Every structure is written in C-alpha cells, then in structure tokens.
Short mmCIF file of C-alpha atoms in Angstrom, two decimals:
data_model
loop_
_atom_site.label_atom_id
_atom_site.label_comp_id
_atom_site.label_asym_id
_atom_site.label_seq_id
_atom_site.Cartn_x
_atom_site.Cartn_y
_atom_site.Cartn_z
CA MET A 204 0.00 0.00 0.00
CA LYS A 205 1.35 3.44 -0.90
CA GLU A 206 2.28 5.74 1.97
CA LEU A 207 -0.48 8.23 1.09
CA ASP A 208 -3.05 5.44 0.96
CA ARG A 209 -1.89 4.19 4.35
CA LEU A 210 -2.13 7.68 5.81
CA ARG A 211 -5.60 8.18 4.34
CA LYS A 212 -6.78 4.88 5.83
CA GLU A 213 -5.49 5.95 9.26
CA ILE A 214 -7.29 9.28 9.00
CA LEU A 215 -10.54 7.74 7.78
CA ASP A 216 -10.39 5.28 10.70
CA VAL A 217 -10.24 8.29 13.02
CA LEU A 218 -13.09 9.99 11.14
CA ASN A 219 -15.24 6.84 11.26
CA SER A 220 -14.78 6.67 15.04
CA TYR A 221 -16.40 10.11 15.40
CA ASP A 222 -19.91 10.83 16.57
CA HIS A 223 -21.17 12.61 13.45
CA GLU A 224 -23.84 14.35 15.49
CA LYS A 225 -21.12 16.11 17.49
CA ILE A 226 -18.53 17.18 14.91
CA ALA A 227 -16.33 20.07 16.03
CA ILE A 228 -14.46 22.48 13.74
CA ALA A 229 -10.90 23.14 14.91
CA THR A 230 -8.05 25.31 13.69
CA LEU A 231 -4.88 27.08 14.79
CA GLY A 232 -5.43 30.52 16.31
CA SER A 233 -3.78 32.50 13.52
CA HIS A 234 -4.21 33.79 9.95
CA SER A 235 -7.96 33.35 9.26
CA ALA A 236 -9.13 31.58 12.42
CA LEU A 237 -11.76 34.25 13.25
CA ASN A 238 -13.22 33.71 9.78
CA ILE A 239 -13.21 29.90 10.09
CA LEU A 240 -14.54 29.70 13.64
CA LYS A 241 -17.27 32.31 13.16
CA GLY A 242 -18.46 30.50 10.04
CA ALA A 243 -18.53 27.19 11.88
CA LYS A 244 -20.57 28.67 14.73
CA GLU A 245 -23.04 30.17 12.27
CA GLU A 246 -23.58 26.70 10.79
CA GLY A 247 -24.15 25.17 14.24
CA PHE A 248 -20.80 23.46 14.90
CA ARG A 249 -18.86 23.39 18.14
CA THR A 250 -15.58 25.27 17.65
CA VAL A 251 -12.07 24.62 18.94
CA CYS A 252 -9.19 27.11 18.74
CA ILE A 253 -5.62 25.88 19.31
CA CYS A 254 -3.56 28.98 20.09
CA ARG A 255 -0.56 30.40 21.89
CA GLU A 256 -1.01 32.38 25.10
CA LYS A 257 -0.17 35.70 23.41
CA GLU A 258 -2.97 35.27 20.84
CA ARG A 259 -5.56 33.89 23.28
CA ILE A 260 -6.96 37.40 23.90
CA ILE A 261 -8.11 37.57 20.25
CA TYR A 262 -10.33 34.51 20.37
CA GLU A 263 -11.65 35.25 23.83
CA SER A 264 -12.48 38.83 22.84
CA PHE A 265 -14.45 37.84 19.75
CA GLY A 266 -16.15 34.84 21.36
CA VAL A 267 -15.76 32.53 18.37
CA ALA A 268 -14.29 29.53 20.20
CA ASP A 269 -16.30 27.18 22.39
CA GLU A 270 -13.02 25.60 23.50
CA ILE A 271 -9.53 27.10 23.59
CA ILE A 272 -6.52 24.79 23.81
CA GLU A 273 -3.39 26.70 24.74
CA ILE A 274 -0.06 25.65 23.23
CA ASP A 275 3.51 26.94 23.41
CA ASP A 276 4.18 26.71 19.70
CA TYR A 277 2.19 25.97 16.54
CA SER A 278 4.23 22.80 16.02
CA ASP A 279 2.68 21.41 19.22
CA LEU A 280 -0.19 20.36 16.98
CA LEU A 281 2.03 17.45 15.92
CA ARG A 282 2.03 16.07 19.49
CA LYS A 283 0.19 12.76 19.70
CA ASP A 284 -1.50 13.64 23.00
CA LEU A 285 -2.89 16.87 21.53
CA GLN A 286 -4.12 15.06 18.44
CA ARG A 287 -5.88 12.53 20.68
CA GLU A 288 -7.52 15.38 22.58
CA ILE A 289 -8.84 16.91 19.34
CA ALA A 290 -10.00 13.49 18.09
CA ASP A 291 -11.89 12.98 21.36
CA MET A 292 -13.78 16.19 20.50
CA ASN A 293 -14.67 14.78 17.04
CA GLY A 294 -12.54 17.54 15.57
CA ILE A 295 -12.04 18.27 11.88
CA LEU A 296 -9.07 20.58 11.25
CA ILE A 297 -9.39 23.49 8.83
CA PRO A 298 -5.89 24.33 7.51
CA HIS A 299 -4.70 27.83 6.65
CA GLY A 300 -1.41 29.56 5.86
CA SER A 301 0.13 28.97 9.30
CA PHE A 302 -0.11 25.21 8.77
CA ASN A 303 2.29 25.52 5.83
CA ALA A 304 4.48 28.22 7.33
CA TYR A 305 4.98 26.83 10.84
CA ILE A 306 4.07 23.11 10.78
CA GLY A 307 4.71 21.76 7.30
CA LYS A 308 4.72 18.06 8.26
CA LEU A 309 1.10 17.46 7.38
CA ASP A 310 1.74 13.72 7.02
CA GLU A 311 2.32 13.66 10.80
CA LEU A 312 -1.15 15.09 11.43
CA LYS A 313 -3.22 11.95 11.91
CA LEU A 314 -6.42 13.94 12.18
CA PRO A 315 -9.15 14.59 9.59
CA ILE A 316 -8.23 17.71 7.59
CA PHE A 317 -10.76 19.47 5.38
CA GLY A 318 -9.12 19.67 1.97
CA ASN A 319 -6.31 17.98 0.10
CA ARG A 320 -3.09 17.98 2.13
CA GLU A 321 -1.06 16.78 -0.86
CA LEU A 322 -2.01 19.92 -2.80
CA MET A 323 -0.94 22.01 0.18
CA TYR A 324 2.47 20.40 -0.26
CA TRP A 325 2.43 21.28 -3.98
CA GLU A 326 1.83 24.88 -2.93
CA THR A 327 5.02 24.97 -0.84
CA VAL A 328 7.37 23.61 -3.53
CA ARG A 329 7.83 26.37 -6.07
CA GLU A 330 8.78 24.09 -8.96
CA MET A 331 5.70 21.92 -8.39
CA GLN A 332 3.44 24.94 -8.04
CA ASP A 333 4.83 26.40 -11.26
CA ARG A 334 4.22 23.12 -13.11
CA TRP A 335 0.63 23.00 -11.83
CA LEU A 336 -0.10 26.60 -12.81
CA ASN A 337 1.53 26.42 -16.24
CA SER A 338 -0.36 23.27 -17.14
CA ALA A 339 -3.69 24.68 -15.96
CA LEU A 340 -3.42 28.19 -17.35
CA SER A 341 -2.10 27.23 -20.76
CA SER A 342 -5.24 25.11 -21.20
CA ALA A 343 -7.33 28.16 -20.24
CA GLY A 344 -5.54 30.46 -22.66
CA LEU A 345 -3.84 32.35 -19.82
CA ARG A 346 -0.23 32.66 -18.76
CA THR A 347 2.16 32.92 -15.82
CA PRO A 348 5.22 35.16 -15.38
CA ARG A 349 8.55 33.91 -16.72
CA ILE A 350 10.68 32.09 -14.13
CA ILE A 351 14.36 33.07 -13.77
CA GLU A 352 16.25 29.90 -12.84
CA ARG A 353 19.33 31.51 -11.24
CA PRO A 354 20.10 34.94 -9.78
CA GLU A 355 22.92 35.21 -12.33
CA ASP A 356 20.32 35.08 -15.10
CA ILE A 357 18.34 38.13 -13.99
CA ASP A 358 18.04 40.32 -17.07
CA GLY A 359 15.24 42.74 -16.20
CA LEU A 360 12.80 43.70 -13.48
CA CYS A 361 11.94 40.68 -11.34
CA ILE A 362 10.57 39.87 -7.90
CA VAL A 363 12.59 37.70 -5.52
CA LYS A 364 10.59 35.45 -3.19
CA PHE A 365 11.46 33.10 -0.38
CA PRO A 366 9.89 29.80 0.74
CA GLY A 367 6.86 29.42 3.00
CA ALA A 368 3.59 31.26 3.53
CA LYS A 369 5.14 34.17 5.43
CA GLY A 370 3.05 37.02 4.11
CA GLY A 371 5.57 38.45 1.67
CA LYS A 372 8.25 38.96 4.33
CA GLY A 373 11.61 39.77 2.76
CA TYR A 374 10.43 39.83 -0.87
CA PHE A 375 12.23 42.41 -2.99
CA LEU A 376 12.61 43.68 -6.55
CA ALA A 377 15.85 43.35 -8.51
CA THR A 378 16.97 44.40 -11.99
CA GLY A 379 20.21 42.41 -12.33
CA TYR A 380 22.61 40.07 -10.53
CA ASP A 381 24.57 42.85 -8.79
CA ASP A 382 21.31 44.39 -7.62
CA PHE A 383 20.21 40.97 -6.31
CA LEU A 384 23.44 40.55 -4.30
CA GLN A 385 23.25 44.05 -2.83
CA LYS A 386 19.62 43.72 -1.76
CA SER A 387 20.07 40.18 -0.44
CA GLU A 388 22.84 41.46 1.81
CA GLN A 389 20.64 44.30 2.97
CA MET A 390 17.76 41.90 3.77
CA LEU A 391 20.13 39.65 5.73
CA LYS A 392 21.36 42.59 7.79
CA GLN A 393 17.78 43.64 8.54
CA GLY A 394 16.92 40.12 9.67
CA LEU A 395 14.18 39.80 7.04
CA ILE A 396 15.72 36.63 5.58
CA GLU A 397 18.27 34.01 6.63
CA GLU A 398 21.23 32.53 4.73
CA LYS A 399 19.30 29.28 4.19
CA ASP A 400 16.53 31.21 2.42
CA LEU A 401 18.94 32.25 -0.32
CA LYS A 402 19.40 28.59 -1.27
CA GLU A 403 15.66 28.26 -1.94
CA VAL A 404 15.09 31.60 -3.63
CA PHE A 405 12.38 31.84 -6.29
CA ILE A 406 12.64 34.54 -8.95
CA GLN A 407 9.83 35.63 -11.26
CA GLU A 408 9.49 38.24 -13.97
CA TYR A 409 7.75 41.24 -12.38
CA ILE A 410 4.59 42.21 -14.24
CA VAL A 411 3.67 45.87 -13.86
CA GLY A 412 -0.07 46.15 -13.33
CA ALA A 413 -2.87 45.80 -10.79
CA ASN A 414 -2.43 42.94 -8.35
CA VAL A 415 -5.69 41.16 -7.50
CA TYR A 416 -6.28 38.03 -5.40
CA PHE A 417 -9.15 35.64 -6.18
CA SER A 418 -10.55 33.28 -3.55
CA TYR A 419 -12.45 30.31 -4.91
CA PHE A 420 -14.16 27.30 -3.40
CA TYR A 421 -14.40 23.90 -5.08
CA SER A 422 -17.47 22.06 -3.83
CA PRO A 423 -17.54 18.25 -4.14
CA VAL A 424 -21.17 18.43 -2.95
CA PHE A 425 -22.24 20.63 -5.89
CA SER A 426 -19.35 19.66 -8.24
CA ARG A 427 -18.61 23.29 -9.06
CA VAL A 428 -16.06 26.07 -8.70
CA GLU A 429 -17.37 29.13 -6.83
CA LEU A 430 -15.85 32.61 -6.74
CA ILE A 431 -16.25 33.69 -3.11
CA ALA A 432 -14.22 36.89 -2.66
CA VAL A 433 -11.71 39.23 -4.33
CA ASP A 434 -9.13 41.37 -2.52
CA ARG A 435 -5.90 43.29 -2.71
CA ARG A 436 -3.12 43.39 -0.14
CA TYR A 437 -1.87 46.33 1.86
CA GLU A 438 1.88 45.81 2.05
CA SER A 439 4.50 47.44 4.21
CA ASN A 440 6.67 49.16 3.48
CA VAL A 441 6.12 49.38 -0.26
CA ASP A 442 2.65 50.91 0.13
CA GLY A 443 4.01 53.53 2.51
CA LEU A 444 6.66 54.60 0.04
CA GLY A 445 4.19 56.68 -1.96
CA ARG A 446 3.77 59.04 1.00
CA ILE A 447 7.41 60.12 0.71
CA PRO A 448 8.16 62.84 -1.88
CA ALA A 449 10.03 61.59 -4.96
CA GLU A 450 13.08 63.82 -4.37
CA ILE A 451 13.53 62.32 -0.90
CA GLN A 452 13.01 58.76 -2.19
CA MET A 453 15.86 59.27 -4.63
CA LYS A 454 18.22 60.17 -1.78
CA MET A 455 17.25 57.19 0.38
CA GLU A 456 19.14 53.91 0.60
CA PHE A 457 15.94 51.98 0.84
CA SER A 458 14.65 48.70 -0.55
CA PRO A 459 10.88 48.28 -0.24
CA THR A 460 9.54 44.93 0.97
CA TYR A 461 6.16 43.28 0.69
CA THR A 462 5.18 42.18 4.20
CA VAL A 463 1.39 42.02 4.24
CA VAL A 464 -0.31 44.04 6.99
CA GLY A 465 -3.88 43.80 5.75
CA ASN A 466 -6.28 43.32 2.86
CA TYR A 467 -9.07 45.30 1.27
CA PRO A 468 -11.95 44.20 -0.99
CA VAL A 469 -12.08 44.61 -4.75
CA VAL A 470 -14.97 44.47 -7.22
CA LEU A 471 -13.58 43.57 -10.61
CA ARG A 472 -14.65 45.05 -13.93
CA GLU A 473 -17.32 42.54 -14.95
CA SER A 474 -15.96 41.73 -18.41
CA LEU A 475 -12.74 40.45 -16.78
CA LEU A 476 -14.56 37.78 -14.77
CA SER A 477 -14.51 35.31 -17.68
CA GLN A 478 -10.71 35.06 -17.35
CA VAL A 479 -11.02 34.62 -13.59
CA LEU A 480 -13.60 31.84 -13.83
CA ARG A 481 -11.72 29.99 -16.59
CA ALA A 482 -8.54 30.11 -14.53
CA GLY A 483 -10.25 28.68 -11.43
CA GLU A 484 -11.87 25.84 -13.35
CA ALA A 485 -8.62 24.98 -15.14
CA VAL A 486 -6.66 24.83 -11.87
CA VAL A 487 -9.23 22.43 -10.41
CA GLU A 488 -9.16 20.18 -13.49
CA VAL A 489 -5.36 19.85 -13.40
CA SER A 490 -5.42 19.28 -9.63
CA LYS A 491 -7.40 16.07 -10.27
CA GLU A 492 -4.52 14.79 -12.41
CA ILE A 493 -1.70 15.61 -9.99
CA ALA A 494 -3.15 14.76 -6.56
CA TYR A 495 -6.25 12.57 -6.24
CA PRO A 496 -9.07 13.56 -5.89
CA GLY A 497 -7.99 17.09 -6.67
CA MET A 498 -9.01 20.36 -5.08
CA VAL A 499 -11.41 20.31 -2.15
CA GLY A 500 -12.66 23.55 -0.62
CA PRO A 501 -10.91 26.94 -0.69
CA PHE A 502 -8.04 28.02 -2.89
CA CYS A 503 -6.65 31.32 -4.15
CA LEU A 504 -5.06 32.54 -7.35
CA GLU A 505 -2.81 35.57 -7.08
CA ALA A 506 -2.78 37.52 -10.30
CA VAL A 507 -1.90 40.79 -11.96
CA PHE A 508 -3.76 42.54 -14.78
CA ASN A 509 -1.45 44.31 -17.22
CA GLU A 510 -2.18 47.38 -19.35
CA ASN A 511 -4.12 45.18 -21.80
CA ALA A 512 -6.35 43.85 -18.99
CA GLU A 513 -4.73 40.44 -19.47
CA MET A 514 -4.82 38.23 -16.36
CA ILE A 515 -1.40 36.78 -15.47
CA VAL A 516 -1.38 34.37 -12.53
CA PHE A 517 1.80 34.28 -10.45
CA GLU A 518 0.90 32.12 -7.43
CA ILE A 519 -1.59 29.63 -6.00
CA SER A 520 -2.61 28.86 -2.43
CA ALA A 521 -4.33 25.50 -1.95
CA ARG A 522 -6.30 26.50 1.18
CA ILE A 523 -8.08 29.47 2.71
CA VAL A 524 -6.15 32.75 2.46
CA ALA A 525 -6.28 35.74 4.81
CA GLY A 526 -7.69 37.90 2.01
CA THR A 527 -11.04 36.11 2.43
CA ASN A 528 -11.44 37.95 5.74
CA VAL A 529 -12.55 41.02 3.77
CA GLY A 530 -15.54 39.01 2.52
CA ILE A 531 -17.23 38.77 5.94
CA PRO A 532 -20.25 38.65 6.00
CA ALA A 533 -20.42 38.54 2.19
CA SER A 534 -18.74 39.74 -0.97
CA PRO A 535 -20.79 40.82 -4.00
CA TYR A 536 -19.89 37.52 -5.67
CA SER A 537 -20.82 35.19 -2.80
CA TYR A 538 -24.05 37.12 -2.24
CA ILE A 539 -25.06 36.89 -5.90
CA LEU A 540 -24.29 33.16 -5.87
CA PHE A 541 -26.05 32.26 -2.61
CA GLY A 542 -28.60 35.04 -2.08
CA GLU A 543 -27.53 35.30 1.57
CA ASN A 544 -24.53 36.34 3.60
CA MET A 545 -21.74 33.90 2.73
CA TYR A 546 -18.01 34.08 3.37
CA MET A 547 -15.22 31.53 3.23
CA GLY A 548 -15.37 30.33 6.86
CA LYS A 549 -19.11 29.87 6.59
CA ARG A 550 -18.78 28.27 3.15
CA ILE A 551 -16.38 25.66 4.55
CA ALA A 552 -18.76 24.85 7.40
CA ARG A 553 -21.75 24.74 5.03
CA GLU A 554 -19.96 22.18 2.83
CA ILE A 555 -19.19 19.98 5.85
CA LYS A 556 -22.80 20.30 7.03
CA LEU A 557 -24.18 19.33 3.61
CA ALA A 558 -21.71 16.45 3.32
CA LEU A 559 -22.83 15.11 6.70
CA GLU A 560 -26.45 15.23 5.55
CA GLN A 561 -25.61 13.43 2.30
CA ASP A 562 -23.13 10.90 3.78
CA MET A 563 -20.29 12.45 1.76
CA LEU A 564 -17.96 13.52 4.56
CA GLU A 565 -15.16 11.15 3.50
CA GLU A 566 -15.03 12.95 0.13
CA LEU A 567 -13.91 16.17 1.88
CA ILE A 568 -11.12 14.67 3.99
CA PHE A 569 -7.72 13.99 2.43
#
C-alpha cells in the first residue's frame, strides 16, 4: 500500500470513530481563524481554537471559540496527545497559511483535515506549483510570469521570493545580478531573511499592473467552482513609500519589501470575470490529475492585470487565504451566488454540514 493510501486509511479510521452528530471544527489561532470559527458557529458546529497564550486574547475577545486549547508553539499540533484530545472532541481541522508556514509536516497530522493535504504540499514547492499553474493556465488560454532559474540570469525587473507562507516577508525587486546581491545582503542585515533562504530563492518576472487576489471554493457536494471573494493586499513598506516625496526617495538607501499588513476588498470590472472563472476551473481540473481527488474547498489565485487587462497568474494557495477575511459577511460575488450572507469560513462549514447530511464527509477529507 502506498504511503499516502496508508495515511488516508489511518485518518478515515479516526473519522469513522467520530460521533457525526457532534462534529467540532478546529483550527490554529492565527491567519484566518476568526473567519473559520465564526463561520462554523453560524452553521451550528462546536468550535475549537488551538492557540498560543499571546494570541488567546483575540479569540476570547471575539467569542468565536467554544473551547480554547493553549499551546507553546504551533508545532505542538504534531504532538500525539494533543491530536488525541482533538479526536476525542470529534474535531475536523481546517488548515490555513500557518499550517504551511509553521508546521509543514502534514503527514504527521493523523487527524481529519478538510481539503487535500497533498495539494498544500504542492503549494510549498515552487517548482511543483509552477508546473501546476503552467499546465492549468495554458489550457485556459492564460499565462504565468517567466521564471528566472538563477540569480545570475536576472536580465530585467523581477521579484525575488522566499519559501513558506510568510506574508511576503523579505520579498524584494531586482533588476540584475549585482542588484540581487546588494539587496540580499541588505535583507540579511535587517533580519528579514536568513542565509538558508537564499538557497531556496524563487525569482519571477515582475509584471507591472494591478495585483488582484481571487478566492475560490471547489465544492464536491455541488461539483462546481465558486468565486467567493476578491481582494488586494496592503503591504508594508512598499505601500508607505508613496507618501514620501520623490526627491527624498531618490536620496534614500531603501529597498521596499512586501510584508502584508492587511487586505481590502475589490470588485472587478465585470468583463474580466470570464478570465477569472476559466482560470479557477482549469486549476481544479489539473489538480485532479496531480493529486487525487484534486481540489477540495478553498483556494486562491494571485494575479496581476497588465495594461491590456490580461490576467497573469503568479501564485496559487491551496487552502483558505487571509484575504477572504474582507468578505465577511459577504462579498458581492458570494451574495449573488447564494442570495444570503456567505463568506469563506461559513462556506467551509456549510460544505461539511451538507456532506454530513448526504453521507459524503469522506469525500472532503484527504
């Protein structure tokens, strides 16, 4: 039996031991936990927040968690005793960006996870993500930015990224190899990156245009791709740079970075939605080929529209993203689709609720 099949059997054994009348929704207290837990409560589920002491005030203040389990570090979720405690609560884990950034070893999580954990791994390996996107988008008549294989090959404006879902921390722009070396050194001195990050650097052609982030949901219950929310990021310190007069900027020794501090909603020009919907459907179709059974639940495509209003996709997230928080209680798109307040945390809980009613829960857990 393949390792993934063995892991899936273990997880389904746990799921089948649950009292399906008392399912709890659990997640790490970080990233989009307020979104997830509020949505679960609205759909009638018991909620469990696993958080560090310094973040506990958030989940107590907003009253979204029926149970708070305090941990010292996010990686404590890999402890067998903690996993048993969550299983005893009939807990289904909802993964988000902190699972990739701070845990990573999803094969050691022997608990039911909503979504496809193998695709979350594809998200973290840049070469695999690039293969997935290129295959999907070429079939949809769309494209991705050119990849620069080595820093020495930089021959124009590009963006330099580092591994992990760390909210853009340490990303920078470069125009050539010397520029790359100078800015890398500067980032190291500022503590924004580490030496090991430079060995896993990912370099993409930088497309000048409007960055827009699309949050979708693939529903096995309805067999459809849904556009739930659209947002843009507010990034420090690049977004603060525009407040400094140009003559002063030119005198500064300053390299802007892209650490995300927040998000704000976007309503797209309607004629552009055809590109967005084709891209989402294509990504789901290719996901079925690379990681059975393919996409389950939320995912995000990060894109830029150039001066010709052409959509160019530069990244994928195979789980809920923090940008969906702007869609609470609804975005225009989720409201049009459902005719009621709907946001990603609630959409996840609704899918689990419907799957329980239709005896489809196993089809959501991978």
